[in-house]
mmCIF file of C-alpha atoms and ligand atoms in Angstrom:
data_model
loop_
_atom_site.group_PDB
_atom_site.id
_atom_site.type_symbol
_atom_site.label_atom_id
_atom_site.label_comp_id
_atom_site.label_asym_id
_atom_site.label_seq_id
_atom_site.Cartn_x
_atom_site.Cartn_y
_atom_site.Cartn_z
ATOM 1 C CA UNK A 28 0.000 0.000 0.000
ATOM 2 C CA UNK A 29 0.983 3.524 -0.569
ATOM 3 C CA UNK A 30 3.181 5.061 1.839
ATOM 4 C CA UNK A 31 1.569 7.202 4.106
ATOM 5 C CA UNK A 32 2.838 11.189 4.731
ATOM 6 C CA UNK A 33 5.043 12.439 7.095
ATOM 7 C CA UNK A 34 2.677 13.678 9.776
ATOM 8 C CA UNK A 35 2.948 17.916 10.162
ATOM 9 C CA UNK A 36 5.202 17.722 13.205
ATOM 10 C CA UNK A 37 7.113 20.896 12.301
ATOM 11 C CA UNK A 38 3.795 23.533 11.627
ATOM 12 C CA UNK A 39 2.047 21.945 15.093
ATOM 13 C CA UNK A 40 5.468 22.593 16.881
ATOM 14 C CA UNK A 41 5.505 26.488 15.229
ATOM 15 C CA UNK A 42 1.623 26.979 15.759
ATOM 16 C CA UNK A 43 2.691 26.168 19.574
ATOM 17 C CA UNK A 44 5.770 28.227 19.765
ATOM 18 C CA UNK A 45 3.370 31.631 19.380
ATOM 19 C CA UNK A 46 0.465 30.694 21.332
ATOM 20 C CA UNK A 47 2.810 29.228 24.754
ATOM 21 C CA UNK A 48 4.436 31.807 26.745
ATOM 22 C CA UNK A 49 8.047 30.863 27.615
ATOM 23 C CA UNK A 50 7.249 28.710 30.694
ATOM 24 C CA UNK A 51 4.980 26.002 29.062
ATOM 25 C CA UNK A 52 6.689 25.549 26.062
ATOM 26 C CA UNK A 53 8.897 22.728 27.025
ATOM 27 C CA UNK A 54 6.290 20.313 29.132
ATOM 28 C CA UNK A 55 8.176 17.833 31.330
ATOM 29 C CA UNK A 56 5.139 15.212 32.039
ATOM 30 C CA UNK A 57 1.881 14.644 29.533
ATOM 31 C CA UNK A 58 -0.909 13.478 31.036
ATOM 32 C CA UNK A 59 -3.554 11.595 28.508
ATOM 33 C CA UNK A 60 -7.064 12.209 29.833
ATOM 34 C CA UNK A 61 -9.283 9.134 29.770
ATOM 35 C CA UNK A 62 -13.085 8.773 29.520
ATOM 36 C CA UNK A 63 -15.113 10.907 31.458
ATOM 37 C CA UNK A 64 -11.492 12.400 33.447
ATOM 38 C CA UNK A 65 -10.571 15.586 31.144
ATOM 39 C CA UNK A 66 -11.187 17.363 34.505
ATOM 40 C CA UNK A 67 -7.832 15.950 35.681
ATOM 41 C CA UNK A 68 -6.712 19.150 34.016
ATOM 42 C CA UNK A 69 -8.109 21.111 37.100
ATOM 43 C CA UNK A 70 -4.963 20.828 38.035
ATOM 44 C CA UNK A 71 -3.095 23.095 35.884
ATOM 45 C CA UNK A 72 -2.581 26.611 36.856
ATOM 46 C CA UNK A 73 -1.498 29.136 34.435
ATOM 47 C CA UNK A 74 -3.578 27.123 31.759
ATOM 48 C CA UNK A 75 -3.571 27.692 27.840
ATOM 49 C CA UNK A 76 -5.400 25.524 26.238
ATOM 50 C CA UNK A 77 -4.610 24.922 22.711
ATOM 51 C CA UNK A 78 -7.841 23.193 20.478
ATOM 52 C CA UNK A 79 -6.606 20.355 18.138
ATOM 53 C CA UNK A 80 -8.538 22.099 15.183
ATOM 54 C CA UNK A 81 -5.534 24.464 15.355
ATOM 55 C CA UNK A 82 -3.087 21.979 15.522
ATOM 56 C CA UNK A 83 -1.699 20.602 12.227
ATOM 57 C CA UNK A 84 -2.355 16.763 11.881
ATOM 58 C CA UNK A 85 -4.404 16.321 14.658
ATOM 59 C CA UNK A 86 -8.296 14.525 14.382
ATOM 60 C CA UNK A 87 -11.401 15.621 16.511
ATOM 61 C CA UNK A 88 -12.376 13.558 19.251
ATOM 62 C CA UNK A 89 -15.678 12.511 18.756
ATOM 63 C CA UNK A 90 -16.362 10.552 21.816
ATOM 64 C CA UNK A 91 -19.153 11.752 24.689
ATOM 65 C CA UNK A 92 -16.699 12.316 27.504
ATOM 66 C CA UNK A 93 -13.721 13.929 25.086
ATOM 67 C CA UNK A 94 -12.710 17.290 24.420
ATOM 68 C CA UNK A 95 -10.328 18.375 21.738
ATOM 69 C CA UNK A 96 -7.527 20.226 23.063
ATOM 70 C CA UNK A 97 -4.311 19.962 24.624
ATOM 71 C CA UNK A 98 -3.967 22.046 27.733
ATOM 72 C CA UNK A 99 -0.633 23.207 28.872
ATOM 73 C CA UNK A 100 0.016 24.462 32.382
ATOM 74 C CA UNK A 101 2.137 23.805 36.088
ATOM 75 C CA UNK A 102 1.660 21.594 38.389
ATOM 76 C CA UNK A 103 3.344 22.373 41.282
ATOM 77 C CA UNK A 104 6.488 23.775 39.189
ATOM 78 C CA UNK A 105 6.550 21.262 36.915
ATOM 79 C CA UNK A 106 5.061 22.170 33.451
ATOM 80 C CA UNK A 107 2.770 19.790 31.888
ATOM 81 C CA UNK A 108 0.682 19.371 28.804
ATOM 82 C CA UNK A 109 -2.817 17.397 28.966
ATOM 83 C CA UNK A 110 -4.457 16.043 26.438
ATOM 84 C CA UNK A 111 -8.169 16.475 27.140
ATOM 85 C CA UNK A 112 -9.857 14.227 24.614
ATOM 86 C CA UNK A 113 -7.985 11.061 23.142
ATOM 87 C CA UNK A 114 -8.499 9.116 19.699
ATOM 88 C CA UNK A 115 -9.482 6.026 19.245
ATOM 89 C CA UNK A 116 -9.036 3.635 16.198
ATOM 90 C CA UNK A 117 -12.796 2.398 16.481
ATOM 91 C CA UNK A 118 -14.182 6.092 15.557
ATOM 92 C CA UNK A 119 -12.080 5.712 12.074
ATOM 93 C CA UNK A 120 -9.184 7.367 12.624
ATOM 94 C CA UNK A 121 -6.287 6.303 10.776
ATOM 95 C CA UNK A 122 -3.758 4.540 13.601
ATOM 96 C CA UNK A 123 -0.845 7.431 12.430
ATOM 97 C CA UNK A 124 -3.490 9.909 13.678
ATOM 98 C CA UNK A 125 -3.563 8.112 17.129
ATOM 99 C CA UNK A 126 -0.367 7.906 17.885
ATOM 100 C CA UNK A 127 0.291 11.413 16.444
ATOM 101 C CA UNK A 128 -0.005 13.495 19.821
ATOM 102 C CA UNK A 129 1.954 11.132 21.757
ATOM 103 C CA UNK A 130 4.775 11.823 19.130
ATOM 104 C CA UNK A 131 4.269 15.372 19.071
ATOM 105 C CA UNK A 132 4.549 15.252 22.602
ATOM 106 C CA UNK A 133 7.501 13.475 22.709
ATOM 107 C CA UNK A 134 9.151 16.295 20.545
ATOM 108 C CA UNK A 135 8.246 18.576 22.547
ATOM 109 C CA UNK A 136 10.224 17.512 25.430
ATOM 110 C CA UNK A 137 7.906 15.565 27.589
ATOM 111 C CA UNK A 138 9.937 12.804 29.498
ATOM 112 C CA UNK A 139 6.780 11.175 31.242
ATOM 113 C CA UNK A 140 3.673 9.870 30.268
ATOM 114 C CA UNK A 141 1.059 9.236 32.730
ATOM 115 C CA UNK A 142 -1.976 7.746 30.635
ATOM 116 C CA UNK A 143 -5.555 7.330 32.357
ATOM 117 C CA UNK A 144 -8.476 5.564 31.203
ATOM 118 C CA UNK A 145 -11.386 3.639 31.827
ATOM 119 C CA UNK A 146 -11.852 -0.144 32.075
ATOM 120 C CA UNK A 147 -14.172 -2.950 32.471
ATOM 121 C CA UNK A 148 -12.581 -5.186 35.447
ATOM 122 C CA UNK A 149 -11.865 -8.728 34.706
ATOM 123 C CA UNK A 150 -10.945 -9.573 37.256
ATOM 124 C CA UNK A 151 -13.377 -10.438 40.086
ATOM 125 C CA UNK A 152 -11.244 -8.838 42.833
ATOM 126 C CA UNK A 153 -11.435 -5.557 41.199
ATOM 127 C CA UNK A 154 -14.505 -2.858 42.006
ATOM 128 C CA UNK A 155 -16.180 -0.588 40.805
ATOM 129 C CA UNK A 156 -14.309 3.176 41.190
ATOM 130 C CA UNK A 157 -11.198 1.456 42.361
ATOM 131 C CA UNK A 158 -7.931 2.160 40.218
ATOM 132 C CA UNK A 159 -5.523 0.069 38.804
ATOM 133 C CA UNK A 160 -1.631 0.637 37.749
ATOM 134 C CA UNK A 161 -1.375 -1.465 34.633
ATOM 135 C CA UNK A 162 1.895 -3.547 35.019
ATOM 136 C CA UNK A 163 1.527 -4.806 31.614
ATOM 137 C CA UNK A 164 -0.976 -5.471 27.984
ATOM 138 C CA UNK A 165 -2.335 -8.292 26.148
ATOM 139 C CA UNK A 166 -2.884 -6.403 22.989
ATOM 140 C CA UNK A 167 -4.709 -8.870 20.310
ATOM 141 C CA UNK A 168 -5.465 -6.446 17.287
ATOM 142 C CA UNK A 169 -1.830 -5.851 17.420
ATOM 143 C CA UNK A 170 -0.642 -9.508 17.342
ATOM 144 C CA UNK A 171 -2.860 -10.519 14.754
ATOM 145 C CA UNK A 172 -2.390 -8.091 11.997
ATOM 146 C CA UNK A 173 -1.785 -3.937 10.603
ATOM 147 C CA UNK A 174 -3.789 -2.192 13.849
ATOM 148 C CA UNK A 175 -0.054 -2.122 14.795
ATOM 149 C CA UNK A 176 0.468 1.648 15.708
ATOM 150 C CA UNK A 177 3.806 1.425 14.387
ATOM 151 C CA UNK A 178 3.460 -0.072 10.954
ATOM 152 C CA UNK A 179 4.535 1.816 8.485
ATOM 153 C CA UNK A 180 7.550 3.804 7.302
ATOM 154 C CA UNK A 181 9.769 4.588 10.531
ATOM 155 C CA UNK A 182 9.447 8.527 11.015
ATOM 156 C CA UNK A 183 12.836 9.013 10.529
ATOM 157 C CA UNK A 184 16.253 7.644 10.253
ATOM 158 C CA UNK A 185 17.035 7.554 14.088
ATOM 159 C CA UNK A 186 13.349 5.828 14.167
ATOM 160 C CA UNK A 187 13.429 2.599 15.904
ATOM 161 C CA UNK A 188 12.264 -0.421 14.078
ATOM 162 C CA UNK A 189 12.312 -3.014 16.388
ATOM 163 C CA UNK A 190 10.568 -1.739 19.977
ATOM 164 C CA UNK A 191 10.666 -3.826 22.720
ATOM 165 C CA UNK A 192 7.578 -3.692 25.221
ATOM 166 C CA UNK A 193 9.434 -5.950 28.386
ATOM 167 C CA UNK A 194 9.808 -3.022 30.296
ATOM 168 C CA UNK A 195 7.098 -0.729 28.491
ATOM 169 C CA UNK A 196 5.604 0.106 31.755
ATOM 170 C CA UNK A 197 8.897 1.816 33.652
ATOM 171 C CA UNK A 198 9.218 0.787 37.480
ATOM 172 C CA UNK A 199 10.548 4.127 38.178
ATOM 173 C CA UNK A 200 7.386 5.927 36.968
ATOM 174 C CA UNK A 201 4.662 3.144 38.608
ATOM 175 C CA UNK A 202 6.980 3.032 41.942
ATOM 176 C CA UNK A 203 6.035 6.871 41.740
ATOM 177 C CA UNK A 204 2.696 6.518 41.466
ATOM 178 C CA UNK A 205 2.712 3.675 44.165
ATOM 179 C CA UNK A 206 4.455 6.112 46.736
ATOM 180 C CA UNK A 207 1.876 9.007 45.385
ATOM 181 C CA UNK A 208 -1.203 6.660 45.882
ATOM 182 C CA UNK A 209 0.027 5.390 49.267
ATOM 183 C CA UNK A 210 0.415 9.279 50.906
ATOM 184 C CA UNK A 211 -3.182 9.750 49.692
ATOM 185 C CA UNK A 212 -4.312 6.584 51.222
ATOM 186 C CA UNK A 213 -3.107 7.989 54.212
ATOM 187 C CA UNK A 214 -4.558 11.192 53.945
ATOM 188 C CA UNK A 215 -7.828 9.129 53.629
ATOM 189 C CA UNK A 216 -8.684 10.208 49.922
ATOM 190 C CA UNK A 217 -9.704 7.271 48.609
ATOM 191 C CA UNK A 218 -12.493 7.143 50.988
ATOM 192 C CA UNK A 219 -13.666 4.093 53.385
ATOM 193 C CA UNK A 220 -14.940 2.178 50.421
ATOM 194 C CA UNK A 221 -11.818 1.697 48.927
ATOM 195 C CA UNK A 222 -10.522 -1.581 49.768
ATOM 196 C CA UNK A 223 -7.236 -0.681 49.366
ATOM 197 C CA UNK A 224 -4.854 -3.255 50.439
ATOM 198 C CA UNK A 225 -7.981 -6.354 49.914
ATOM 199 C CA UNK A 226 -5.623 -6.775 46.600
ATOM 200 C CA UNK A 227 -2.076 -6.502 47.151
ATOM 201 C CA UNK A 228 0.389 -9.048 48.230
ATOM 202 C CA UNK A 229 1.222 -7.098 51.055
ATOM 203 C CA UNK A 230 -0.863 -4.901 53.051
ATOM 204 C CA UNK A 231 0.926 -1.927 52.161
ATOM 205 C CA UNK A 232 0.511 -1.833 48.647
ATOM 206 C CA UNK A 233 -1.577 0.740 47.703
ATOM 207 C CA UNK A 234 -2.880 0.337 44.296
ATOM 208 C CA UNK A 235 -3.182 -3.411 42.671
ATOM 209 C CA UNK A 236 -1.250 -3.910 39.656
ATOM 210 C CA UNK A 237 -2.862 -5.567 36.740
ATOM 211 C CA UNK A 238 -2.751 -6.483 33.261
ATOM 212 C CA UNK A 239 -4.819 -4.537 30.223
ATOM 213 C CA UNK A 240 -6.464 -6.189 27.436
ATOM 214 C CA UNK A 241 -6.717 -4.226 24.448
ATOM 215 C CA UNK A 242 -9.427 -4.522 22.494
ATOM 216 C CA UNK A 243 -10.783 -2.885 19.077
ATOM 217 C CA UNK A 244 -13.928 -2.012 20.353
ATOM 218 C CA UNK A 245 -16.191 -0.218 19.367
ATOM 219 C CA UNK A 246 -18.345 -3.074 21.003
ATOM 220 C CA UNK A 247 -18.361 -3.829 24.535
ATOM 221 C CA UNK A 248 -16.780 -7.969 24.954
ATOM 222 C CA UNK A 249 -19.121 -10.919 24.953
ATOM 223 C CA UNK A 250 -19.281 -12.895 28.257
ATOM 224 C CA UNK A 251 -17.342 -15.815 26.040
ATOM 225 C CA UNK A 252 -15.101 -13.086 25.075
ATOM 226 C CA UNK A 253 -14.630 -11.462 28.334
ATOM 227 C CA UNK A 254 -13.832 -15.202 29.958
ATOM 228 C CA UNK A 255 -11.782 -15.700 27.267
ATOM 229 C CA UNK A 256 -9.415 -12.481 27.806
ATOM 230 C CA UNK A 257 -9.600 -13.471 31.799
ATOM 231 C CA UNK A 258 -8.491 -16.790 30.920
ATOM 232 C CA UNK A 259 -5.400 -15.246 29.065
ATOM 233 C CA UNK A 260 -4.203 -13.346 32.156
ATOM 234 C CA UNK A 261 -5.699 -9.920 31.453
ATOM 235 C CA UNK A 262 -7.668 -7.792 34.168
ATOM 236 C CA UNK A 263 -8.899 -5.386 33.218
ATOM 237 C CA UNK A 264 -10.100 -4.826 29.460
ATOM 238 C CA UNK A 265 -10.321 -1.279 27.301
ATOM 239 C CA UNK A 266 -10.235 0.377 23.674
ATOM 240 C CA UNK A 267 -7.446 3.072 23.857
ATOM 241 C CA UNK A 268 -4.059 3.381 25.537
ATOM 242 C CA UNK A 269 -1.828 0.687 23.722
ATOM 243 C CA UNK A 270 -1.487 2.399 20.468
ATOM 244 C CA UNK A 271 -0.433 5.447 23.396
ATOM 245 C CA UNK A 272 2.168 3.267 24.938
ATOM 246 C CA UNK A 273 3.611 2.481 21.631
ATOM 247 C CA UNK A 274 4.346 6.001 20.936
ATOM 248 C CA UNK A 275 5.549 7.047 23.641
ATOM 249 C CA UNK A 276 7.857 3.658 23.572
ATOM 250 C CA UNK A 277 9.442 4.006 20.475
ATOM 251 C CA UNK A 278 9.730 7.631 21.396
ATOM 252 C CA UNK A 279 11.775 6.738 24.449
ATOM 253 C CA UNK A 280 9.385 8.307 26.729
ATOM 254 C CA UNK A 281 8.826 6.732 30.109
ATOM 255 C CA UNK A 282 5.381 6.006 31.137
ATOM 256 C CA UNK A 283 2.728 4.756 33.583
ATOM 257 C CA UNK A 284 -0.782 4.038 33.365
ATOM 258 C CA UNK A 285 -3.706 4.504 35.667
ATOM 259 C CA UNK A 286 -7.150 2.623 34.973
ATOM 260 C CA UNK A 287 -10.333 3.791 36.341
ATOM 261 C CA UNK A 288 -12.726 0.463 36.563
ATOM 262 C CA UNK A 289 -16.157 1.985 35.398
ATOM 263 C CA UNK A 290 -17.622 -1.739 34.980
ATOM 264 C CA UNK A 291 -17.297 -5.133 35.790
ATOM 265 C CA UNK A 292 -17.530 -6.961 32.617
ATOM 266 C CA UNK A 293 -20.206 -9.765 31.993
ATOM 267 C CA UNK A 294 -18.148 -13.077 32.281
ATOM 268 C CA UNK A 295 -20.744 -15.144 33.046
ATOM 269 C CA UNK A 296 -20.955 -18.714 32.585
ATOM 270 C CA UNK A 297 -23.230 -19.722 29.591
ATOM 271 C CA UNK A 298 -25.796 -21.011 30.951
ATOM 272 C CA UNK A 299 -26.635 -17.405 32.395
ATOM 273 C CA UNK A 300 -26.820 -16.132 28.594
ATOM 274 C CA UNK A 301 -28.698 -19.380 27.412
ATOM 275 C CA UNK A 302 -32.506 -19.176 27.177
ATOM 276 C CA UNK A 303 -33.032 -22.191 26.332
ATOM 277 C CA UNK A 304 -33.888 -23.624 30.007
ATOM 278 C CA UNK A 305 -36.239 -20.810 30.552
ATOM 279 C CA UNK A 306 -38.163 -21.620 27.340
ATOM 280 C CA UNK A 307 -38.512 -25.155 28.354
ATOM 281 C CA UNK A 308 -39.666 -24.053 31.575
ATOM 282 C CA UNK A 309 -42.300 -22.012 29.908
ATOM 283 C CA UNK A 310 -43.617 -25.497 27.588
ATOM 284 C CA UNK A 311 -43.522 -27.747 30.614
ATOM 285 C CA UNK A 312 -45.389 -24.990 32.585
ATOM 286 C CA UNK A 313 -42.712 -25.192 35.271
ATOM 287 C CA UNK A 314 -41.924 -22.453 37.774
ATOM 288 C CA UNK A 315 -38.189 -21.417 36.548
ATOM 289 C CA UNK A 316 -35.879 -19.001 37.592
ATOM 290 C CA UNK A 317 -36.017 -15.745 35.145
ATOM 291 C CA UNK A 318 -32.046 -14.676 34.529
ATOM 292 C CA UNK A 319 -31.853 -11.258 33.487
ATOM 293 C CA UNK A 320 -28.704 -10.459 31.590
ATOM 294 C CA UNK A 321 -26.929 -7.228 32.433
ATOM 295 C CA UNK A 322 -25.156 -5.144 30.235
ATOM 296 C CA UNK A 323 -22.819 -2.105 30.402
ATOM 297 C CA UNK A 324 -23.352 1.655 28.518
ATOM 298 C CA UNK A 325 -20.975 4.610 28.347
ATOM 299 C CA UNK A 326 -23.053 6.349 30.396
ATOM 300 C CA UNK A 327 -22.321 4.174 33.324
ATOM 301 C CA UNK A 328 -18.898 4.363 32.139
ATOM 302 C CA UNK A 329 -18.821 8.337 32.141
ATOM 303 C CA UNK A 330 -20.823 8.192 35.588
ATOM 304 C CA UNK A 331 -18.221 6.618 37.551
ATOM 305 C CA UNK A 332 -15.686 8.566 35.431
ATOM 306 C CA UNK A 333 -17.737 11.571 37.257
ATOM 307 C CA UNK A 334 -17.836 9.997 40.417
ATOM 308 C CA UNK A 335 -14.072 9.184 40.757
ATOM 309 C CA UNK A 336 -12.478 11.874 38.332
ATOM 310 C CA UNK A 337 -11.239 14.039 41.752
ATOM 311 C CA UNK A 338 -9.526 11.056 42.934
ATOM 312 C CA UNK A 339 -7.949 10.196 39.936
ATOM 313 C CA UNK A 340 -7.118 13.589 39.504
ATOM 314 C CA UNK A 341 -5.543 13.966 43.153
ATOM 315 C CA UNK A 342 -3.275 10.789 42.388
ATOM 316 C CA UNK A 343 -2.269 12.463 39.139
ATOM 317 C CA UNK A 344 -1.293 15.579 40.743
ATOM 318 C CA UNK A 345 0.993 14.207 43.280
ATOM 319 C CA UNK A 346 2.665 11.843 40.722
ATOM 320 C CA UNK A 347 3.227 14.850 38.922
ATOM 321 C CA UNK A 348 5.095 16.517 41.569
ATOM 322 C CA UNK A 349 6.773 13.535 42.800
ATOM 323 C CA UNK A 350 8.589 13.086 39.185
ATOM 324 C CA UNK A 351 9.312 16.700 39.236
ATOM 325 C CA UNK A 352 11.098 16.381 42.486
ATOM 326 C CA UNK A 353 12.930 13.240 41.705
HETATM 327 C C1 LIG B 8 -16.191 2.793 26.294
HETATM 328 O O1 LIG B 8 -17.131 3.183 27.227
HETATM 329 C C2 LIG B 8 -15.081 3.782 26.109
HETATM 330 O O2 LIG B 8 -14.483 4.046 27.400
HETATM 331 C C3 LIG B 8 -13.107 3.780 27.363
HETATM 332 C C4 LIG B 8 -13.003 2.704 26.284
HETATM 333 O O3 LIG B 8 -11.694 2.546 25.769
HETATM 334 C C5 LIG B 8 -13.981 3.186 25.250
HETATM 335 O O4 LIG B 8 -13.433 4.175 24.422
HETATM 336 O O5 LIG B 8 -12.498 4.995 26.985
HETATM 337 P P1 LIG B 8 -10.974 5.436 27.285
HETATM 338 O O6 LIG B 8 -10.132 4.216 27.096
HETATM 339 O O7 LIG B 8 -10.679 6.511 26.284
HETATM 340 O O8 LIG B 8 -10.917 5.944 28.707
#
């Protein structure tokens, strides 16, 4: 197939040169903004936001729960850009347009990534509202054929070919956010709910770590589909973030990711999906047991997104100013 076009790196980078004073221009930590959480931007203080229509090469976000701009701003002292509104391959953009920000952001001097989203748990130890550091991805669209974020012409010359994902998810970054989550958990933030250490090998563990299975989406997983990414060792299961983690990999940019769990996804065994028991009841005339199926909506999703968002954004926050002390 024809070779795609260098993405506009150079006229987003000059568009962003006039409209950032001095201080923002050179972000140290990007913070992707998952469903539902683009108010982890709250944050920032000194805040420009920049819309993507005025960025060369960037898509709209066309997702309830997304906005389309990249904010720029401090934290602390550290300066950070946010991307509020992500893309995602299942709304049809082209997989160089979703790992196109990540890049940009890369150029633009950002050293971490911290990447949130929102997840159905697989795992039947994880709650609803409760977050997850993702230790590692199952990513099957990637194994299986050109959803790949990286094929394609390398970038450049100095463009890795070959990226290795081993150590995708830096220990230096999640041990930050471990540290981060376990002064909040002291200062009570997560609430009573949270069953904080119900997870974790040790009882002071803050945050369970947990695998993410990326799927294509836009469809939410079958139950045979959701036991079926259990079986294969993932937790907790989404539609964004790996093409991300890609980006920022080949990029050299360290990273860590934070999953909201809006959902616990439908694994049931089959016989809760079958009918065919209740329909038999109904010929024999015998008193059955009615199974009503449940299923999961964005709305829920963005709800708890709603709910949580100040936590998540709290966690974010101190991360942030953990790395910039480090
Ligand atoms: C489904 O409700 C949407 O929520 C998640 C899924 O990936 C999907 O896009 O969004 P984020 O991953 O962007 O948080």
């Amino acid at each position: 197939h024809a070779p795609e076009s260098v993405p506009p790196f150079a006229e987003a980078l000059a568009t962003l040169e006039q409209l950032l004073p001095a201080k923002l221009r050179t972000p140290r930590v990007g913070i992707v903004c998952g469903s539902g959480l683009s108010t982890l931007a709250k944050s920032l203080r000194d805040v420009v936001e920049v819309p993507y229509d005025k960025l060369a090469g960037f898509g709209k976000s066309t997702v309830q729960g997304h906005k389309s701009a990249l904010a720029f701003g401090l934290i602390g002292e550290v300066p950070v850009v946010a991307m509020l509104g992500r893309f995602h391959p299942y709304e049809g953009h082209p997989m160089r347009t979703v790992a196109y920000p990540i890049r940009l952001l890369a150029k633009l001097g950002v050293k971490e990534l911290l990447i949130t989203n929102a997840v159905g748990a697989l795992n039947p130890a994880y709650d609803v509202g409760s977050i997850v550091l993702i230790a590692d991805h199952l990513a099957l669209p990637n194994l299986a054929g050109p959803l790949n974020a990286l094929f394609g012409p390398p970038l450049s010359a100095d463009t890795p070919r070959f990226v290795p994902l081993s150590d995708a998810y830096s220990r230096r970054v999640r041990a930050q956010v471990l540290h981060a989550a376990y002064e909040l958990a002291k200062e009570g933030v997560f609430g009573a709910d949270a069953k904080l250490n119900a997870l974790a090998p040790t009882p002071t563990l803050p945050l369970p770590e947990g695998t993410y299975a990326y799927v294509a989406g836009p469809t939410y997983e079958t139950p045979a589909e959701g036991r079926f990414l259990r079986a294969a060792g993932a937790d907790v299961v989404g539609m964004s973030t790996v093409p991300e983690v890609l980006a920022a990999r080949e990029a050299g940019v360290a990273l860590a990711v934070l999953s909201l769990v809006t959902n616990k996804v439908v694994v049931g065994e089959k016989e809760e999906g079958w009918v065919a028991g209740e329909v038999v009841d109904e010929i024999v005339g015998r008193e059955g047991t009615r199974r009503v199926q449940e299923t999961v909506s964005h709305e829920e999703v963005l709800e708890v997104g709603r709910q949580r968002a100040e936590v998540m954004r709290q966690l974010v926050e101190r991360v942030v100013i953990r790395l910039g002390a480090a």
